[in-house]
Amino acid sequence: MLTVDCKDVASIKNELLVYVSDQVAAIPTLKNHQFTLSMFDDAPVDLSIVISSIKEFLDSIGEGHNFAVISSNDVITIKSISGKSIERDPPQTNVGMFSCTHCGFITRYEVEHQNHMKMHYL
């Protein structure tokens, strides 16, 4: 399992998570100011691919020169070079919508969401 610390890029953490997990083909787990990546077969996550994916993403939004990607053991930290973090408006969420954290399934009904979540643990 590999942890990516996103304190300085918290406003783009979700977009970064999706991009990196797709590039690495890993299972993402979202935490408060970080996310973790693990492989399907408990193999180690390739650190170099994760670092290059993070750098690619930062370059694609024009922030590559403002942030350093630092690796220490199984923790990757995205650190602001200038001390500024990325500020973005939070995305508008649909009130009353429930989303599956595993596959992205969306429903308006809490009971349907709970039943769907049970399927992931069978």
Short mmCIF file of C-alpha atoms in Angstrom, two decimals:
data_model
loop_
_atom_site.label_atom_id
_atom_site.label_comp_id
_atom_site.label_asym_id
_atom_site.label_seq_id
_atom_site.Cartn_x
_atom_site.Cartn_y
_atom_site.Cartn_z
CA MET A 1 0.00 0.00 0.00
CA LEU A 2 1.22 3.48 -0.91
CA THR A 3 0.03 6.73 0.70
CA VAL A 4 -0.12 10.08 -1.15
CA ASP A 5 -0.24 13.15 1.12
CA CYS A 6 -2.27 15.93 -0.54
CA LYS A 7 -2.41 18.66 2.11
CA ASP A 8 -1.08 21.34 -0.25
CA VAL A 9 -3.32 20.24 -3.13
CA ALA A 10 -6.48 19.37 -1.19
CA SER A 11 -8.79 21.16 -3.63
CA ILE A 12 -7.72 18.87 -6.51
CA LYS A 13 -7.27 15.70 -4.45
CA ASN A 14 -10.27 13.89 -5.97
CA GLU A 15 -9.24 14.64 -9.57
CA LEU A 16 -5.66 13.60 -8.79
CA LEU A 17 -6.87 10.38 -7.15
CA VAL A 18 -8.86 9.36 -10.21
CA TYR A 19 -6.02 10.16 -12.62
CA VAL A 20 -3.29 8.40 -10.66
CA SER A 21 -5.33 5.29 -9.81
CA ASP A 22 -6.26 4.92 -13.50
CA GLN A 23 -2.62 5.25 -14.58
CA VAL A 24 -1.39 2.71 -12.01
CA ALA A 25 -4.44 0.40 -12.15
CA ALA A 26 -4.66 0.45 -8.36
CA ILE A 27 -7.47 0.52 -5.81
CA PRO A 28 -7.77 4.01 -4.30
CA THR A 29 -8.93 4.75 -0.76
CA LEU A 30 -9.78 8.33 0.08
CA LYS A 31 -8.80 9.76 3.46
CA ASN A 32 -8.97 13.25 4.95
CA HIS A 33 -5.94 14.95 3.36
CA GLN A 34 -4.46 11.94 1.62
CA PHE A 35 -5.30 8.84 -0.36
CA THR A 36 -3.86 5.36 -0.48
CA LEU A 37 -3.27 3.07 -3.43
CA SER A 38 -3.17 -0.71 -3.25
CA MET A 39 -3.00 -3.37 -5.94
CA PHE A 40 -5.61 -6.02 -6.59
CA ASP A 41 -3.24 -8.90 -5.90
CA ASP A 42 -1.46 -7.38 -2.86
CA ALA A 43 1.63 -6.70 -4.99
CA PRO A 44 3.54 -3.51 -4.23
CA VAL A 45 2.47 -0.36 -6.07
CA ASP A 46 5.12 0.88 -8.52
CA LEU A 47 6.42 4.07 -6.89
CA SER A 48 7.99 5.48 -10.05
CA ILE A 49 4.74 5.23 -12.03
CA VAL A 50 2.79 6.95 -9.25
CA ILE A 51 5.32 9.80 -9.03
CA SER A 52 5.38 10.32 -12.79
CA SER A 53 1.55 10.23 -12.91
CA ILE A 54 1.32 12.89 -10.20
CA LYS A 55 3.84 15.08 -12.07
CA GLU A 56 1.94 14.59 -15.35
CA PHE A 57 -1.30 15.64 -13.69
CA LEU A 58 0.25 18.72 -12.10
CA ASP A 59 1.80 19.68 -15.46
CA SER A 60 -1.55 19.23 -17.21
CA ILE A 61 -3.18 21.84 -14.96
CA GLY A 62 -0.21 24.20 -15.20
CA GLU A 63 1.02 23.68 -11.62
CA GLY A 64 3.97 21.35 -12.24
CA HIS A 65 6.59 24.02 -11.52
CA ASN A 66 4.92 25.07 -8.23
CA PHE A 67 4.96 21.68 -6.49
CA ALA A 68 7.55 19.06 -5.57
CA VAL A 69 6.72 15.37 -5.37
CA ILE A 70 8.73 13.85 -2.51
CA SER A 71 8.96 10.14 -1.78
CA SER A 72 9.87 8.62 1.58
CA ASN A 73 9.35 4.87 2.03
CA ASP A 74 5.66 4.21 1.24
CA VAL A 75 4.57 7.86 1.52
CA ILE A 76 4.56 10.37 -1.34
CA THR A 77 4.12 14.00 -0.34
CA ILE A 78 3.09 16.74 -2.74
CA LYS A 79 4.68 19.87 -1.30
CA SER A 80 4.26 23.47 -2.42
CA ILE A 81 7.57 25.08 -3.36
CA SER A 82 6.30 28.63 -2.89
CA GLY A 83 4.18 27.90 0.18
CA LYS A 84 0.88 28.44 -1.66
CA SER A 85 -1.72 25.75 -2.10
CA ILE A 86 -4.02 25.30 -5.08
CA GLU A 87 -7.29 27.13 -4.53
CA ARG A 88 -10.33 26.00 -6.49
CA ASP A 89 -14.01 26.42 -5.96
CA PRO A 90 -15.53 23.26 -4.50
CA PRO A 91 -17.62 21.38 -7.05
CA GLN A 92 -21.35 21.66 -6.69
CA THR A 93 -22.79 18.42 -5.39
CA ASN A 94 -26.32 17.25 -5.92
CA VAL A 95 -28.16 17.45 -2.63
CA GLY A 96 -29.76 14.17 -1.68
CA MET A 97 -27.56 12.02 -3.91
CA PHE A 98 -25.69 9.00 -2.58
CA SER A 99 -22.53 7.79 -4.29
CA CYS A 100 -20.75 4.44 -3.95
CA THR A 101 -17.15 4.89 -2.82
CA HIS A 102 -16.15 1.66 -4.58
CA CYS A 103 -17.55 2.02 -8.09
CA GLY A 104 -19.20 5.44 -8.34
CA PHE A 105 -22.81 4.19 -8.53
CA ILE A 106 -25.15 7.15 -7.82
CA THR A 107 -28.71 7.05 -6.53
CA ARG A 108 -31.19 9.38 -4.87
CA TYR A 109 -32.36 6.78 -2.40
CA GLU A 110 -30.44 5.92 0.77
CA VAL A 111 -31.92 2.42 1.03
CA GLU A 112 -30.89 1.62 -2.54
CA HIS A 113 -27.41 2.96 -1.78
CA GLN A 114 -27.13 0.79 1.35
CA ASN A 115 -28.24 -2.32 -0.56
CA HIS A 116 -25.76 -1.55 -3.31
CA MET A 117 -22.93 -1.18 -0.78
CA LYS A 118 -23.76 -4.61 0.67
CA MET A 119 -23.07 -6.18 -2.73
CA HIS A 120 -19.44 -5.09 -2.54
CA TYR A 121 -18.97 -7.09 0.65
CA LEU A 122 -20.54 -10.40 -0.41
#
